[in-house]
XYZ file of C-alpha atoms in Angstrom:
466
model
C 223.577 225.809 36.090
C 219.863 226.654 35.996
C 217.992 226.180 32.714
C 214.956 228.365 32.073
C 211.875 226.607 30.755
C 208.837 228.427 29.400
C 205.494 226.822 30.199
C 202.654 227.818 27.882
C 198.897 227.388 28.195
C 198.378 223.838 26.938
C 195.717 222.590 24.565
C 192.879 221.856 26.986
C 191.019 219.714 24.463
C 187.395 219.833 23.270
C 188.246 222.558 20.721
C 189.038 225.188 23.370
C 191.244 227.993 22.067
C 191.545 230.368 25.024
C 191.076 230.612 28.780
C 190.673 233.335 31.402
C 193.149 233.530 34.268
C 191.109 233.259 37.467
C 193.798 232.974 40.125
C 197.549 232.584 40.285
C 198.561 229.753 42.628
C 202.281 230.616 42.763
C 204.373 233.752 43.206
C 207.507 234.833 41.362
C 210.510 233.410 43.217
C 208.529 230.509 44.647
C 209.842 226.961 44.285
C 207.428 224.635 42.455
C 207.473 220.875 42.104
C 206.846 218.901 38.929
C 203.098 218.779 38.183
C 202.272 221.367 40.838
C 199.277 223.552 39.829
C 200.475 227.074 39.072
C 197.330 228.821 37.836
C 193.574 228.332 37.836
C 191.863 229.192 34.558
C 188.275 229.272 33.380
C 187.516 227.909 29.936
C 184.233 227.771 28.091
C 183.738 224.360 29.699
C 184.982 224.464 33.288
C 187.369 225.805 35.903
C 190.725 224.022 35.589
C 193.894 224.061 37.679
C 196.835 223.888 35.277
C 199.892 221.968 36.555
C 203.389 222.870 35.375
C 205.487 219.976 34.002
C 208.729 221.560 35.284
C 210.183 221.780 38.764
C 212.271 224.733 39.888
C 211.990 228.436 40.709
C 209.309 230.602 39.087
C 211.119 233.491 37.412
C 208.176 235.249 35.721
C 204.408 235.131 35.347
C 202.597 236.275 32.201
C 199.075 237.679 32.438
C 196.998 239.340 35.135
C 194.036 237.732 36.858
C 190.965 238.258 34.691
C 192.972 238.362 31.455
C 192.121 236.082 28.532
C 195.067 234.162 27.105
C 195.132 231.998 23.963
C 196.369 228.424 23.867
C 200.146 228.475 23.351
C 200.709 231.776 25.158
C 203.348 231.847 27.894
C 202.082 231.380 31.457
C 205.263 231.141 33.531
C 208.991 230.615 33.163
C 210.725 228.221 35.543
C 214.433 228.010 36.279
C 214.972 224.255 36.415
C 217.778 223.303 38.782
C 217.815 226.710 40.509
C 217.234 227.598 44.157
C 215.746 230.896 45.365
C 219.229 232.232 46.253
C 220.166 232.048 42.561
C 217.671 234.837 41.889
C 218.639 237.071 44.797
C 220.092 239.642 42.473
C 216.687 240.207 40.894
C 215.373 241.783 44.077
C 212.577 240.226 46.059
C 212.058 242.645 48.914
C 209.291 245.217 49.231
C 209.429 247.843 46.536
C 211.866 245.853 44.411
C 211.381 245.977 40.626
C 209.646 243.148 38.754
C 212.009 240.187 38.368
C 213.700 239.765 35.023
C 213.723 236.292 33.455
C 216.975 234.341 33.759
C 218.997 234.552 30.508
C 217.947 232.479 27.557
C 217.927 228.708 27.743
C 220.285 226.478 25.713
C 219.970 226.122 21.976
C 216.860 224.312 20.673
C 218.870 221.219 19.794
C 220.116 220.758 23.350
C 216.775 221.789 24.784
C 214.910 219.126 22.843
C 217.278 216.460 24.122
C 216.697 217.498 27.720
C 212.912 217.889 27.527
C 212.096 214.328 28.495
C 214.146 214.642 31.685
C 213.092 218.138 32.782
C 209.301 217.850 32.424
C 206.698 215.326 33.399
C 204.781 215.455 30.115
C 201.543 215.826 32.107
C 199.450 218.942 32.070
C 195.822 217.886 32.509
C 194.429 214.454 33.232
C 193.422 212.947 29.907
C 195.383 215.410 27.771
C 199.102 215.923 28.504
C 201.734 217.940 26.719
C 202.810 217.553 23.149
C 206.293 216.736 21.964
C 209.180 218.994 22.967
C 209.323 220.925 19.714
C 211.375 224.114 19.773
C 209.250 227.274 19.884
C 210.094 230.389 17.936
C 209.444 233.716 19.531
C 207.800 236.404 17.461
C 209.883 239.603 17.404
C 208.589 243.060 16.558
C 210.087 244.453 13.330
C 213.128 246.561 14.118
C 213.094 245.656 17.827
C 216.031 244.006 19.606
C 215.591 240.325 20.347
C 215.649 240.733 24.125
C 212.517 242.944 23.972
C 210.366 240.434 22.067
C 208.748 239.165 25.249
C 208.451 240.686 28.694
C 206.634 239.539 31.813
C 203.309 241.333 32.062
C 202.802 240.604 35.734
C 201.218 242.428 37.469
C 199.902 244.393 34.486
C 197.268 243.381 31.909
C 197.835 240.393 29.656
C 197.291 242.380 26.479
C 200.693 244.074 26.508
C 202.957 244.713 23.562
C 203.069 241.040 22.622
C 200.536 241.744 19.865
C 202.175 242.833 16.625
C 201.234 246.295 15.476
C 199.483 246.738 12.191
C 199.230 250.407 11.393
C 197.273 252.279 8.777
C 198.362 255.865 9.221
C 197.807 256.382 12.924
C 195.376 253.445 13.332
C 196.824 250.440 15.189
C 195.030 247.089 15.121
C 194.858 245.839 18.724
C 194.450 242.080 18.418
C 196.166 239.441 20.496
C 194.123 236.283 19.801
C 195.154 234.190 16.774
C 191.587 232.892 16.678
C 190.218 236.409 16.176
C 192.641 237.009 13.289
C 191.722 233.692 11.683
C 187.960 234.370 11.874
C 188.452 237.801 10.332
C 190.687 236.409 7.589
C 188.224 233.620 6.702
C 185.408 236.173 6.295
C 187.468 238.723 4.406
C 187.154 241.271 7.197
C 189.719 244.066 7.512
C 190.481 244.411 11.227
C 191.373 248.072 10.698
C 187.648 248.677 10.135
C 186.632 247.120 13.463
C 186.396 249.073 16.696
C 187.488 246.995 19.682
C 185.443 246.974 22.894
C 188.082 245.318 25.059
C 190.492 247.000 27.386
C 192.555 249.706 25.647
C 190.576 249.111 22.435
C 191.467 245.404 22.188
C 189.483 243.710 19.415
C 187.617 240.726 20.847
C 186.013 237.773 19.132
C 182.558 239.255 19.780
C 183.607 242.445 17.966
C 184.655 240.481 14.880
C 181.463 238.383 14.920
C 179.333 241.551 15.219
C 181.179 243.118 12.298
C 180.687 239.986 10.178
C 176.952 240.042 10.919
C 176.824 243.715 10.019
C 178.493 243.052 6.657
C 176.068 240.218 5.907
C 173.155 242.586 6.609
C 174.609 245.332 4.427
C 175.483 247.660 7.323
C 178.897 249.309 7.819
C 181.398 246.933 9.397
C 183.091 249.513 11.603
C 180.847 248.861 14.552
C 182.058 247.235 17.710
C 179.539 245.783 20.128
C 175.866 246.717 19.520
C 175.058 250.109 21.054
C 171.804 250.960 22.765
C 169.781 253.788 21.168
C 170.979 257.093 22.592
C 173.815 255.444 24.516
C 176.541 257.271 22.573
C 175.038 260.663 23.368
C 173.887 260.032 26.914
C 176.804 257.871 28.081
C 176.553 255.095 30.688
C 173.493 255.076 32.930
C 174.468 255.851 36.546
C 174.426 252.719 38.668
C 174.248 250.284 35.751
C 176.217 247.035 36.020
C 177.874 245.296 33.086
C 178.736 241.615 33.348
C 181.118 240.228 30.703
C 179.737 237.297 28.740
C 182.822 235.112 28.879
C 183.936 231.846 30.412
C 181.088 229.516 31.385
C 178.471 232.261 31.098
C 179.657 233.260 27.634
C 179.794 229.665 26.415
C 176.257 229.018 27.660
C 174.960 232.203 26.006
C 176.548 231.254 22.689
C 175.096 227.751 22.883
C 171.595 228.983 23.734
C 171.663 231.451 20.844
C 172.870 228.836 18.397
C 170.193 226.387 19.531
C 167.448 228.957 18.982
C 168.830 229.859 15.533
C 169.296 226.341 14.197
C 166.813 223.989 15.873
C 163.070 224.057 15.105
C 161.945 222.785 18.501
C 158.506 221.926 19.853
C 157.260 221.006 23.339
C 154.484 218.765 24.682
C 153.309 218.254 28.277
C 151.549 215.694 30.437
C 150.657 215.416 34.138
C 151.524 212.174 35.887
C 150.714 210.622 39.262
C 154.107 210.071 40.912
C 152.737 208.565 44.142
C 153.835 205.014 43.278
C 157.288 206.177 42.136
C 157.870 207.890 45.478
C 156.705 204.751 47.297
C 159.096 202.616 45.237
C 161.978 204.946 46.112
C 161.167 204.702 49.812
C 161.224 200.911 49.548
C 164.596 201.006 47.741
C 166.161 203.264 50.352
C 165.930 200.832 53.224
C 168.386 201.355 56.094
C 171.888 200.066 55.449
C 171.902 200.322 51.643
C 173.115 203.124 49.352
C 170.405 205.689 48.730
C 168.875 206.130 45.287
C 167.915 209.682 44.335
C 164.700 210.582 42.575
C 166.728 212.078 39.719
C 168.470 208.713 39.270
C 165.093 206.941 38.953
C 164.003 209.486 36.354
C 167.302 208.960 34.535
C 166.662 205.211 34.511
C 163.207 205.848 33.068
C 164.785 208.030 30.363
C 167.205 205.302 29.280
C 164.353 202.773 29.087
C 162.277 205.195 27.003
C 165.206 205.910 24.660
C 165.667 202.181 24.159
C 162.064 202.100 22.929
C 162.415 205.320 20.890
C 166.082 205.312 19.741
C 165.444 207.930 17.058
C 165.427 210.552 19.827
C 169.000 209.779 20.883
C 170.303 211.618 17.864
C 171.701 214.804 16.389
C 171.486 216.553 13.022
C 174.567 216.936 10.807
C 173.600 220.162 9.065
C 176.600 220.090 6.730
C 175.729 216.632 5.388
C 171.965 217.117 5.840
C 171.714 213.852 7.758
C 170.152 212.672 11.015
C 172.786 210.831 13.052
C 171.408 208.234 15.477
C 173.836 207.550 18.312
C 174.519 204.120 19.839
C 175.124 205.134 23.476
C 173.080 207.299 25.820
C 175.323 209.958 27.348
C 172.812 211.541 29.688
C 173.272 215.176 30.654
C 171.481 216.740 33.596
C 171.164 220.436 34.328
C 172.959 221.650 37.468
C 172.808 225.206 38.787
C 176.061 226.480 40.311
C 177.427 229.796 41.563
C 179.172 230.196 38.193
C 176.003 229.551 36.198
C 174.200 226.631 34.584
C 176.276 223.582 33.658
C 175.270 220.223 32.206
C 177.444 217.352 33.472
C 177.218 214.142 31.431
C 176.777 210.569 32.680
C 178.557 208.340 30.166
C 176.805 205.195 28.894
C 173.819 205.727 31.157
C 171.967 202.863 29.465
C 174.403 200.365 31.039
C 174.019 201.637 34.621
C 171.618 200.564 37.342
C 169.562 203.086 39.303
C 172.050 202.808 42.176
C 175.016 203.411 39.858
C 173.254 206.349 38.210
C 172.571 207.866 41.642
C 176.225 207.601 42.679
C 177.516 209.109 39.417
C 175.001 211.965 39.453
C 175.986 212.791 43.050
C 179.698 212.766 42.145
C 179.240 215.026 39.126
C 176.977 217.414 41.058
C 179.573 217.842 43.820
C 182.305 218.434 41.230
C 180.120 220.994 39.401
C 179.460 223.005 42.557
C 183.174 222.966 43.397
C 184.064 224.038 39.849
C 186.183 220.912 39.357
C 184.475 219.286 36.373
C 186.805 218.422 33.515
C 185.945 219.471 29.948
C 185.280 215.806 29.098
C 182.640 215.610 31.843
C 180.759 218.526 30.288
C 180.826 217.465 26.647
C 179.287 215.114 24.106
C 175.932 214.509 25.764
C 173.202 212.939 23.639
C 170.086 213.624 25.773
C 169.381 215.973 28.691
C 167.240 215.553 31.815
C 166.212 218.914 33.276
C 164.802 218.873 36.816
C 163.484 222.421 37.192
C 161.124 221.221 39.927
C 163.900 222.013 42.429
C 163.055 225.695 41.829
C 159.449 225.107 42.875
C 157.908 225.510 39.410
C 155.585 223.198 37.499
C 156.542 223.603 33.858
C 158.980 225.076 31.382
C 159.808 225.286 27.683
C 163.585 224.802 27.844
C 166.125 225.534 25.140
C 167.623 222.361 23.705
C 171.243 221.668 24.564
C 172.713 222.003 21.061
C 173.393 219.744 19.189
C 171.139 217.309 21.073
C 167.694 216.561 19.699
C 165.590 216.185 22.851
C 165.210 217.100 26.520
C 162.891 215.829 29.252
C 161.763 218.416 31.789
C 160.470 217.511 35.259
C 158.493 219.963 37.393
C 157.845 219.928 41.124
C 155.938 217.068 42.721
C 152.990 218.468 44.655
C 149.900 217.100 46.386
C 146.870 217.639 44.125
C 143.373 216.211 43.694
C 143.479 213.291 41.261
C 141.041 210.648 40.120
C 142.541 207.358 41.307
C 140.785 204.061 40.703
C 137.523 205.874 40.023
C 137.590 208.036 43.130
C 138.854 211.521 43.869
C 141.955 211.389 46.031
C 144.964 213.528 46.971
C 147.946 212.236 45.035
C 151.530 213.374 44.368
C 151.383 214.878 40.857
C 154.214 215.995 38.599
C 154.171 217.799 35.266
C 156.470 216.364 32.598
C 157.472 218.290 29.480
C 159.304 217.048 26.431
C 161.117 219.396 24.028
C 162.352 217.909 20.766
C 163.938 218.794 17.441
C 161.151 218.515 14.876
C 163.689 217.615 12.176
C 164.456 214.370 14.022
C 160.928 213.128 14.698
C 157.270 214.000 14.349
C 154.718 214.629 17.067
C 153.674 210.983 17.216
C 157.139 209.803 18.247
C 157.535 212.628 20.768
C 154.099 211.951 22.238
C 154.806 208.222 22.444
C 158.066 208.833 24.293
C 156.474 211.200 26.810
C 153.514 208.899 27.378
C 155.839 205.961 28.093
C 157.813 208.083 30.587
C 154.573 209.103 32.324
C 153.428 205.461 32.451
C 156.692 204.446 34.126
C 156.334 207.272 36.649
C 152.810 206.111 37.486
C 153.648 202.381 37.379
C 157.358 201.815 38.127
C 156.866 198.078 37.705
C 156.849 198.685 33.936
C 160.613 199.154 34.187
C 160.947 195.465 35.044
C 160.224 194.690 31.390
C 163.438 196.539 30.437
C 165.702 194.624 32.853
C-alpha cells in the first residue's frame, strides 16, 4: 500500500528563511527517484535545485512558479511505493480536475519508524534533512481537518494556508512566519500595515517600511513608499516594475546596509603593469595550465594582506570590536544575467597563482550557470573587483558588508609614462582601494595600495613572499 510523504522546503543554510519557486522540474503523476531534483528555487544567495528524499509518484505540488515560500512549507507530496496506475482515479487526461492527495499517511509513531527507510536524508550537498520528527498541520478554527491544506498548483502560493486575523472586516494577509516575527519583535500591529503583494499580501518590505515610519514618527499604515502624485495619477503608461527579490533583492539590501553602517573612504594610484603582463606571458608557455590576470592580482592581494593583516577584518558592532580574521577568503565580483554575485575563494593565502586561476575559473562558470551553492557565496573577508572588464578606469565601489576593504582594478591601457627617465608608451592601470575607516587609518590603507602597485610594477617582489 502506498504511503504519502510530504516534502517541505528544507533549511538551505546561511540563515535563509524563504525562497522563490523558479521552475518546477516534475509534474503531478510523474514518478520520481530518491534524490531527484523536483524544483528549482532562487534564494537570496543562489539558484538551487532541490532534490526530494523520497521515491514514488508525485501526488501534488504546492506553489506556483514565481511564488515565495518559507522554509518548512510543503513543496510536494509523494506516494512512496505507488505506481502511476494507483492514481488513475484522480484523472490525468486533458481537462481533468486537479489531483487530490492520496489519503493521510500512517500515524506519526509508525511514520517516524519508517522515515529512515523511505528517504535518503539528503536534500542539498552540505546540508541534508533533519530528523524525521512528526509535523503538525495548522487547521483553521472551525474548519474540518481535511480542508487544512490543499494543493495550490497551478494557482498562487499565497492561498488560504495563512490563518485569518480579522478586525471587523479587515483580514491580515500574511503567510511568512518571518514577517510575523519581525512585526512582533518591533511591536507592530499587522492590521495597521497595507500589503503591496499579490491580493494585498503583507511582505517583509512592507513591515520594514512601517517600522521605519514608526521610528520617524509617521503613521505606520503605509505600505511601500509612494511617489509624489502617484496615488492620484496612477501608474505611468509604459513604466516597468522589477521586484527586488532573490539575488537582486539580497544585493540591494546588502548595498543599503553597507552605506548605512560603514564609514568608507577610497584612495587611488596609477601603476605600470607592463612587467606584470610580460610575467604572465612567460608563465603561460605552451603545454602548461594558463594563469589568468585576475589570479595574479589575487596572489598580489594575499601577499599584501599578509603584510597588512589588519585589513582582513570586520567590525562587530554589537560588541564594538574589530575582529581580525586568520584566513583570507577572497571574493571577486562576477556579473551574471541574474545580477552581480561575489563568489568566494576559500583560504586564498594557501593557493598558488595556478591554483587561484583554476578556482576562479570554476566559480565563474558556476556563477554564470546559476549553480553556485550558498556556501560559495558567503563569508568572504576581502573582495577583488575587476571593473576594468567594462572598459572603465576607476570606481568608488560599495564595500561588501561586513568586509572592511576592497581592491578595485581598472582597465589596462597604453599610455605615455616616464620609464627609466624617458617618456615611453607603457601599459597603465588605475588601482583603487576602498576601506572601512573604523578598521584602519589612511596610512595603513595607503601602505597597502602602494605595496600592491609595487608588485604590479615589479612582480619579482612577490618572490619575497614565497
